[in-house]
Tab-separated table of N, CA and C in Angstrom:
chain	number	residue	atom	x	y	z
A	1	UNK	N	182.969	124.974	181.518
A	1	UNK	CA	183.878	125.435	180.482
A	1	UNK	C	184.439	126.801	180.861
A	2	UNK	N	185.900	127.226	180.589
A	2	UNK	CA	186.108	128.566	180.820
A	2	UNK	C	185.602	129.452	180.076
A	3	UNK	N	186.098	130.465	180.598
A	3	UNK	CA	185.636	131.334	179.936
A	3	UNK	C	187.015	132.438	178.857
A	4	UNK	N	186.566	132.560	177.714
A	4	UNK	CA	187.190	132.829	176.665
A	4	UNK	C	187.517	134.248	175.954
A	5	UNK	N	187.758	134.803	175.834
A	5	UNK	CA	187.562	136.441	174.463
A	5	UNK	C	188.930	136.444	174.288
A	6	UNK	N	188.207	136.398	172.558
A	6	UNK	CA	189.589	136.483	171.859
A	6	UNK	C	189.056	138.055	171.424
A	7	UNK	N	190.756	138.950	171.146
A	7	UNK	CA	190.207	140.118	171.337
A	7	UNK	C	191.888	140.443	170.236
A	8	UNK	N	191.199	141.361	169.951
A	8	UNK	CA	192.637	142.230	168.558
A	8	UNK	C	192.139	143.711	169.119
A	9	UNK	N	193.493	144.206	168.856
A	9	UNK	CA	193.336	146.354	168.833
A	9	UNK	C	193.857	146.172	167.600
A	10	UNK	N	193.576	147.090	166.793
A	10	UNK	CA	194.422	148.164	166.214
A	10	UNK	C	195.004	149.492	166.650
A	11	UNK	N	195.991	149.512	165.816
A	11	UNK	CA	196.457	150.981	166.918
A	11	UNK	C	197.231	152.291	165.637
A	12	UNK	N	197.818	152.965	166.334
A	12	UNK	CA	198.325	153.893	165.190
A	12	UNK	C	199.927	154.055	165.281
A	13	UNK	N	200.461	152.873	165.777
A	13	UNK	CA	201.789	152.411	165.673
A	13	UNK	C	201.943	151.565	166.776
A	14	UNK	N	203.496	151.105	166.875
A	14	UNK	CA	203.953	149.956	167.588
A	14	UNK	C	204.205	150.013	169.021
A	15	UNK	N	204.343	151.785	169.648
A	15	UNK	CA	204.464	151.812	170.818
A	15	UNK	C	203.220	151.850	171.781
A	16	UNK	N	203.651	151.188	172.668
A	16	UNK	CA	202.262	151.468	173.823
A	16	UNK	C	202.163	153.030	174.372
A	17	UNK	N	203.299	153.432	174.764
A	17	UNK	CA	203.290	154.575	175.295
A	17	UNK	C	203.034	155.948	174.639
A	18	UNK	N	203.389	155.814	172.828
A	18	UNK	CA	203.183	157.240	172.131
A	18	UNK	C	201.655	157.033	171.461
A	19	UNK	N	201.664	156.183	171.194
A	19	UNK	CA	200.575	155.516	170.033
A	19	UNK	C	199.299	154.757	170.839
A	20	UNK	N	197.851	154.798	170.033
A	20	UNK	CA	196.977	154.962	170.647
A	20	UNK	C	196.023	153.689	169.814
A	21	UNK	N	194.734	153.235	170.622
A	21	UNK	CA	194.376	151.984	169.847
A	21	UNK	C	193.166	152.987	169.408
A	22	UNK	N	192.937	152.559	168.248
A	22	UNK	CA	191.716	153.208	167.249
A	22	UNK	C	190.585	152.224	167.093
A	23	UNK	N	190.658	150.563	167.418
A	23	UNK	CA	189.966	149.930	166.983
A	23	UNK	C	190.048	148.718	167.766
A	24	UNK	N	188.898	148.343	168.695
A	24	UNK	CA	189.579	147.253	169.726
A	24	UNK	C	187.998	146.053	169.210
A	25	UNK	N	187.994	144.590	169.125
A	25	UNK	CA	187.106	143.556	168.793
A	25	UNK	C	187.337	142.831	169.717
A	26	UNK	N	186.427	142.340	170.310
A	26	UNK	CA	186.486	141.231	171.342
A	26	UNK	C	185.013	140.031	170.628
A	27	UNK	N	185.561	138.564	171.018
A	27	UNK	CA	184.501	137.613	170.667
A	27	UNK	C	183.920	137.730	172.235
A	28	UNK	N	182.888	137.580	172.589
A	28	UNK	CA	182.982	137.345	174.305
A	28	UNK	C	181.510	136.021	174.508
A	29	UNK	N	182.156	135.033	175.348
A	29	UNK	CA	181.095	134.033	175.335
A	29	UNK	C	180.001	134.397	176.313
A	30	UNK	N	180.877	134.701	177.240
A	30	UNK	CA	180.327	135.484	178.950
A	30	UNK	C	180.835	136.141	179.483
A	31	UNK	N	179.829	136.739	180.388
A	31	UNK	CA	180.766	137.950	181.022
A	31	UNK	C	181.529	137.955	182.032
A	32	UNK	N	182.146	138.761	182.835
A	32	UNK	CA	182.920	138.251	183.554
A	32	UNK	C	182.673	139.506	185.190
A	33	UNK	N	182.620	138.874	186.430
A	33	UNK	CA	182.832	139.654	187.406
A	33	UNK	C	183.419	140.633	187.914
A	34	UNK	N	183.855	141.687	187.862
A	34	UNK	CA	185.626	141.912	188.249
A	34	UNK	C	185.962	142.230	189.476
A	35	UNK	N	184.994	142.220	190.542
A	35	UNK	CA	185.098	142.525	191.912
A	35	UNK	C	185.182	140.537	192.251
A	36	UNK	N	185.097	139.320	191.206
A	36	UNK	CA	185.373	138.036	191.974
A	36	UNK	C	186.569	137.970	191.539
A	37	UNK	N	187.814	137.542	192.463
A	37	UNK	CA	188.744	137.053	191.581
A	37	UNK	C	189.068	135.581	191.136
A	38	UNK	N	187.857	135.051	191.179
A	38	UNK	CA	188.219	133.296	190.350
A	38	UNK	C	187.326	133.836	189.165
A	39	UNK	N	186.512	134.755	188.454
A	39	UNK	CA	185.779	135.370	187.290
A	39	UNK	C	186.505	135.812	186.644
A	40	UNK	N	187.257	135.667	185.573
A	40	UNK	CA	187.886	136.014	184.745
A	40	UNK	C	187.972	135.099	183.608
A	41	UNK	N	188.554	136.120	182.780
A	41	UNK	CA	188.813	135.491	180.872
A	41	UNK	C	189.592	134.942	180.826
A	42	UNK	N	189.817	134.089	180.219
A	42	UNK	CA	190.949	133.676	179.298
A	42	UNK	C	191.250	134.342	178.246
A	43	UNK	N	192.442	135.337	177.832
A	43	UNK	CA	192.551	136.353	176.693
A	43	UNK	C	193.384	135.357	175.668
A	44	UNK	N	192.573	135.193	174.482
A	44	UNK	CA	192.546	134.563	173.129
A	44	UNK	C	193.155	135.486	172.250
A	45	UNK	N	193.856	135.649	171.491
A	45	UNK	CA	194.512	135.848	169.977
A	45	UNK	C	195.476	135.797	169.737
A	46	UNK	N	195.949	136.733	168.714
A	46	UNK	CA	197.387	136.600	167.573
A	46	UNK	C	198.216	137.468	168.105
A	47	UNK	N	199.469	137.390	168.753
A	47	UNK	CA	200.625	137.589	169.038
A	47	UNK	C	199.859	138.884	170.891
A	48	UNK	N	198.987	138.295	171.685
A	48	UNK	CA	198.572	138.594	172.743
A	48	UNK	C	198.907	139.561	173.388
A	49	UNK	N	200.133	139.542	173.592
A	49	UNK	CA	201.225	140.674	174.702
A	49	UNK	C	201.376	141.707	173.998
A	50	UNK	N	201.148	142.062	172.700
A	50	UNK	CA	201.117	143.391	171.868
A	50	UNK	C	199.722	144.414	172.393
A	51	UNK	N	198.661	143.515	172.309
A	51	UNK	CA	197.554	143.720	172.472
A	51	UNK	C	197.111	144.075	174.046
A	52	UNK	N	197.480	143.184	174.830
A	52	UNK	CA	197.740	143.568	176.009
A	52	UNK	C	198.162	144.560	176.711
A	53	UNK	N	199.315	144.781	176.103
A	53	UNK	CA	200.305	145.861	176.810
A	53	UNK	C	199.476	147.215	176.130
A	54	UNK	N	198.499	147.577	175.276
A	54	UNK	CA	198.110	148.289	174.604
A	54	UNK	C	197.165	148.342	175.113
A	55	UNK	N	196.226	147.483	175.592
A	55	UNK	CA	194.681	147.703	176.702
A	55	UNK	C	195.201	148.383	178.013
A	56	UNK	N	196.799	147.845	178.755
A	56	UNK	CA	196.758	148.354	179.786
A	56	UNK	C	197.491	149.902	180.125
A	57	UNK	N	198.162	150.109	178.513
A	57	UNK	CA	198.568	151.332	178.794
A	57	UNK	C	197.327	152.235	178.699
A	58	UNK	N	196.352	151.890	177.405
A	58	UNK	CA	195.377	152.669	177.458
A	58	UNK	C	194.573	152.699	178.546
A	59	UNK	N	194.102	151.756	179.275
A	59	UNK	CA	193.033	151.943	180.750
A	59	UNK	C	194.521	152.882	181.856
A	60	UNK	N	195.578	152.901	181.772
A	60	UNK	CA	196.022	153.804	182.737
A	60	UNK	C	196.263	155.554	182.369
A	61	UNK	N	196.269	155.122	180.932
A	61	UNK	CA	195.638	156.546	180.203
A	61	UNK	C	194.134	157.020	181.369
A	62	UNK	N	193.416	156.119	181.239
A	62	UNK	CA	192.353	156.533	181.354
A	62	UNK	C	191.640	156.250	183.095
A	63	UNK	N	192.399	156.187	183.506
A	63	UNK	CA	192.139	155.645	184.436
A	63	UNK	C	191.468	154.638	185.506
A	64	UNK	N	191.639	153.624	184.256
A	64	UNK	CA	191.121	152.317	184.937
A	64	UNK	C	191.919	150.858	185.828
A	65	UNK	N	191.482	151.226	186.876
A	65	UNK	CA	192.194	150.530	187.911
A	65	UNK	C	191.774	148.765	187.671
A	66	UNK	N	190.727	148.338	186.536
A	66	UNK	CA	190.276	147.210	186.923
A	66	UNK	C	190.420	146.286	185.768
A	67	UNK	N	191.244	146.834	184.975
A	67	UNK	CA	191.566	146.043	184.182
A	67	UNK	C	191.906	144.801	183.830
A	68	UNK	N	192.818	144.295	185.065
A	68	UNK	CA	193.639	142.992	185.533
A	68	UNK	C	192.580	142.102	186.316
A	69	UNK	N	191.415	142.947	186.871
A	69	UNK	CA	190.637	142.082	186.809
A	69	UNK	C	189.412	141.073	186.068
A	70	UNK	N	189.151	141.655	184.892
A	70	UNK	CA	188.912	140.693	184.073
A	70	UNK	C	189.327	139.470	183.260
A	71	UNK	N	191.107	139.859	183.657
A	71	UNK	CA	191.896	138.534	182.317
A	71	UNK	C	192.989	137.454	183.246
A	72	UNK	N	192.929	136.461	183.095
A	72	UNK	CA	194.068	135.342	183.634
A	72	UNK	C	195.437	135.938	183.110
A	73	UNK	N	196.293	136.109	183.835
A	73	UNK	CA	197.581	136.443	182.905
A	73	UNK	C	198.236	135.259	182.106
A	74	UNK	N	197.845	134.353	182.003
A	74	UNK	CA	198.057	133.453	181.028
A	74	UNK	C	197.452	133.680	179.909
A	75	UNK	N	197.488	133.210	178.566
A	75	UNK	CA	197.065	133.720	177.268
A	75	UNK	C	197.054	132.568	176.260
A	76	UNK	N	195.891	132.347	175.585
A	76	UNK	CA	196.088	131.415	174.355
A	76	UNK	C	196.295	132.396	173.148
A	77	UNK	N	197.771	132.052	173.068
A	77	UNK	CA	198.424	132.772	171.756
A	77	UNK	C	198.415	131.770	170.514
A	78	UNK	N	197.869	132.370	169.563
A	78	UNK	CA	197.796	131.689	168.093
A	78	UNK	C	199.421	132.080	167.828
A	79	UNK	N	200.219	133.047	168.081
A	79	UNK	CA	201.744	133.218	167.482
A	79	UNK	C	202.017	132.241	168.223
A	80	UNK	N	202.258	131.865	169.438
A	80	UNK	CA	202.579	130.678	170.100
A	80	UNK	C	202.419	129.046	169.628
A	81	UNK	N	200.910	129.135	169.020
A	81	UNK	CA	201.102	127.683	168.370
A	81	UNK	C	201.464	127.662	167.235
A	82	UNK	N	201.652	129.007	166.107
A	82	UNK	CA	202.316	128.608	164.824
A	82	UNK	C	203.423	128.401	165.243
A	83	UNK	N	204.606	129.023	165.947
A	83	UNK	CA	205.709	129.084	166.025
A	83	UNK	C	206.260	127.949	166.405
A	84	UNK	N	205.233	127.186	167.430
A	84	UNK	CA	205.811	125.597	167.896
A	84	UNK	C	205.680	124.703	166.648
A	85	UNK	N	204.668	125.047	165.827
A	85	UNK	CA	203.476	124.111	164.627
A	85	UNK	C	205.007	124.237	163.599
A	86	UNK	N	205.581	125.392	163.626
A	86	UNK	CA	206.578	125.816	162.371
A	86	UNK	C	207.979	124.954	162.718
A	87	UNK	N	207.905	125.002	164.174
A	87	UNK	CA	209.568	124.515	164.754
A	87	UNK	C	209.171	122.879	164.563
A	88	UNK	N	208.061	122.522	165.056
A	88	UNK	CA	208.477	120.783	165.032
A	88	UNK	C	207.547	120.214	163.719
A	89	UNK	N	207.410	121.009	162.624
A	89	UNK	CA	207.563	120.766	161.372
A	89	UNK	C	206.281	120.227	161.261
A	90	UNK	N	204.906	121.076	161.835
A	90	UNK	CA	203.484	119.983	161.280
A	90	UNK	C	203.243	121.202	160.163
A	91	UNK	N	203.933	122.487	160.519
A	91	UNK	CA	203.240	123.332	159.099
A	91	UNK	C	204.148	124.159	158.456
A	92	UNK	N	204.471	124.363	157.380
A	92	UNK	CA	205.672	125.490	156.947
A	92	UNK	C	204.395	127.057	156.359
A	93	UNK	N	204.732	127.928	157.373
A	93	UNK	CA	204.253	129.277	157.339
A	93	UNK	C	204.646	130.059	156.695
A	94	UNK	N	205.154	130.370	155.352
A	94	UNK	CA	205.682	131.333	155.406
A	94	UNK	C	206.434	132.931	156.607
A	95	UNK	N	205.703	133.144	157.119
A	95	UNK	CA	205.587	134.158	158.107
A	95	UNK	C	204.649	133.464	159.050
A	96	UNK	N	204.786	134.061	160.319
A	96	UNK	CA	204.007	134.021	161.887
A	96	UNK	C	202.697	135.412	161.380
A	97	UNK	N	202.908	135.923	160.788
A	97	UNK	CA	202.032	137.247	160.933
A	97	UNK	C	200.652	136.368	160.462
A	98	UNK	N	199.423	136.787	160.827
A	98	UNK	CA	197.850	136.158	160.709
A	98	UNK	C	197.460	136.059	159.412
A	99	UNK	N	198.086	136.547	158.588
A	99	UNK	CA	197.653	136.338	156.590
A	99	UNK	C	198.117	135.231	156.616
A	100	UNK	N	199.466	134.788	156.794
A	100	UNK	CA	200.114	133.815	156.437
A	100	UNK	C	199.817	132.298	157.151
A	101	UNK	N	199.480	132.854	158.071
A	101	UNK	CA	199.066	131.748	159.053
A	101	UNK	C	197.581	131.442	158.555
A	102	UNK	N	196.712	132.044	158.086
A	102	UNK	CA	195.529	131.668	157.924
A	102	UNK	C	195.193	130.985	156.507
A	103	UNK	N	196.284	131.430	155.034
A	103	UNK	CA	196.385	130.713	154.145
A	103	UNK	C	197.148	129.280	154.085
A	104	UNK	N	197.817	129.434	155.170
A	104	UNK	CA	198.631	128.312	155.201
A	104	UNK	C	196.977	127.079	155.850
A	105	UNK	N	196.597	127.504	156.950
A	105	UNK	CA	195.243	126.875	157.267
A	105	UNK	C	193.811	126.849	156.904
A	106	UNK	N	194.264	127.484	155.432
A	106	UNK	CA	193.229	127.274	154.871
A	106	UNK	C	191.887	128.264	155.382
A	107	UNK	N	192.090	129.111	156.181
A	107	UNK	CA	191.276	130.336	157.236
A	107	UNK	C	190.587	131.206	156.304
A	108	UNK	N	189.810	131.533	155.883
A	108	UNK	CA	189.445	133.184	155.325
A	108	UNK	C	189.721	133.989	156.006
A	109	UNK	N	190.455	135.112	155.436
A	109	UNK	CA	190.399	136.484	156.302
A	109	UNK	C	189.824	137.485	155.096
A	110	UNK	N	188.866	138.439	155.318
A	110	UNK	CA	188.151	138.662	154.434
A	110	UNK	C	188.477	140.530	154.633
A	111	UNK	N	188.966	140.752	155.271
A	111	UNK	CA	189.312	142.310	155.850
A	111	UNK	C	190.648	142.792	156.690
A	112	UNK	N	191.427	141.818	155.767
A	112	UNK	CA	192.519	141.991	157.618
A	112	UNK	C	192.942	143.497	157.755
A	113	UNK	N	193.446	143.242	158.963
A	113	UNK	CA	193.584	144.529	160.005
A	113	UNK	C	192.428	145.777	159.962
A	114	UNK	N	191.222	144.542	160.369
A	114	UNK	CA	189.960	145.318	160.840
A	114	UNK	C	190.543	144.069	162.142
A	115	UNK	N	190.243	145.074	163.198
A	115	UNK	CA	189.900	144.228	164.619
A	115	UNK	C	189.115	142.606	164.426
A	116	UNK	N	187.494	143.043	163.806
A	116	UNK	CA	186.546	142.100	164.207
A	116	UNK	C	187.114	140.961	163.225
A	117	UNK	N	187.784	141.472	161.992
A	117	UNK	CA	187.812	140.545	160.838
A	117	UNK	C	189.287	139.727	161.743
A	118	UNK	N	189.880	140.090	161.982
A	118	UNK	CA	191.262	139.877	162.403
A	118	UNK	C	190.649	138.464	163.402
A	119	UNK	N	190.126	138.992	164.509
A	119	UNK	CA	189.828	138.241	165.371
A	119	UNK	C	188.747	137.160	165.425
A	120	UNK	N	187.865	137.352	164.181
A	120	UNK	CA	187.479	136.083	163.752
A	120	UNK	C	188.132	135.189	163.300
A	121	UNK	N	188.845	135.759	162.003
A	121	UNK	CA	189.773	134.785	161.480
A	121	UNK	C	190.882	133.886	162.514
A	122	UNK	N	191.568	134.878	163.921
A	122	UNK	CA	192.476	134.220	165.027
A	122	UNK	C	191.332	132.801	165.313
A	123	UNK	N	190.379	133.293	165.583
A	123	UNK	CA	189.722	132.339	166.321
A	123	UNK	C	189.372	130.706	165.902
A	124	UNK	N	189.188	131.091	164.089
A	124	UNK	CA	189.005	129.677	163.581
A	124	UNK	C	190.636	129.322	163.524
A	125	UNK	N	191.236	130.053	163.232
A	125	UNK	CA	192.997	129.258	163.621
A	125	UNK	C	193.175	128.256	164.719
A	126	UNK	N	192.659	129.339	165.814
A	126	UNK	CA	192.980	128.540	167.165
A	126	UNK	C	192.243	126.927	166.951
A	127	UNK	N	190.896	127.048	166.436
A	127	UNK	CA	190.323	125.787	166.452
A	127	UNK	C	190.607	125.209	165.822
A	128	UNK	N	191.388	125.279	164.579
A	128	UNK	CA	192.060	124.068	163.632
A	128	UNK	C	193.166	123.103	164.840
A	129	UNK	N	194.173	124.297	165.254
A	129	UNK	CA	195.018	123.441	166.715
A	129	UNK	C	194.187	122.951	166.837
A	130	UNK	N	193.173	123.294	167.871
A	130	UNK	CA	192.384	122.645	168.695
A	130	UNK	C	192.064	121.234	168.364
A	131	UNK	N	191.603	121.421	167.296
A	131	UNK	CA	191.040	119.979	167.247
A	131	UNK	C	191.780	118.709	166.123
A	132	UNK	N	192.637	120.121	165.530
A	132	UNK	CA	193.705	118.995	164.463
A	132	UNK	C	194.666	118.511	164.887
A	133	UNK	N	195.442	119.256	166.069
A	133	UNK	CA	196.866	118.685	166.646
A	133	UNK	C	196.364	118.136	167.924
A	134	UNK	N	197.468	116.853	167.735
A	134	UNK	CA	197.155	115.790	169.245
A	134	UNK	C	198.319	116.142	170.113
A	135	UNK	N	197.509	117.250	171.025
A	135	UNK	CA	198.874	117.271	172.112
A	135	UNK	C	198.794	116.464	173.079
């Protein structure tokens, strides 16, 4: 089985470059190598490339060269499957944003925009796809 972490930041606005993450959650099944390069994650959550671009500005803040080696640049995006789920009509969302998406699926979110709460809740999303839609 691969390997998985679904992972949310919070941050203290929308830019990568001015603004800073205050609050980062990762699920993690296993760990990962970063000196192998077939060892790596699969990076899991809600709208991914926000989050992303926000781990890697911060590790060059900080100077971490090894970042890219823990994650596949491919991504299982939950905005990705509402947005297909919304276009070929299996769900009407109000909004793509993770409240909406998670009442619409019936999800608890019990804290949103806490990292851990956020990224639990992404995670049972993803598995409703998973196992409700026949791709």
């Amino acid at each position: 089985m691969s390997k998985i972490i679904y992972l949310d930041t919070e941050t203290t606005g929308l830019d990568k470059e001015k603004n800073d993450i205050i609050q980062v959650a990762g699920i993690i099944g296993k760990h990962v190598n970063k000196f192998d390069k077939t060892d790596k994650f699969y990076l899991a959550g809600q709208n991914v490339k926000f989050d992303l671009e926000f781990l890697h500005s911060w590790a060059k803040k900080n100077g971490d060269i090894y970042l890219g080696s823990y994650f596949w640049w491919y991504v299982i995006d939950l905005y990705v499957f509402t947005a297909a789920a919304k276009a070929w009509g299996w769900y009407e969302f109000e909004t793509l944003k993770l409240s909406d998406v998670c009442k619409t699926l019936k999800v608890e979110i019990e804290n949103a925009h806490d990292a851990l709460a956020d990224i639990e809740a992404t995670k049972k999303c993803i598995e409703v796809f998973r196992f409700a839609i026949p791709f």
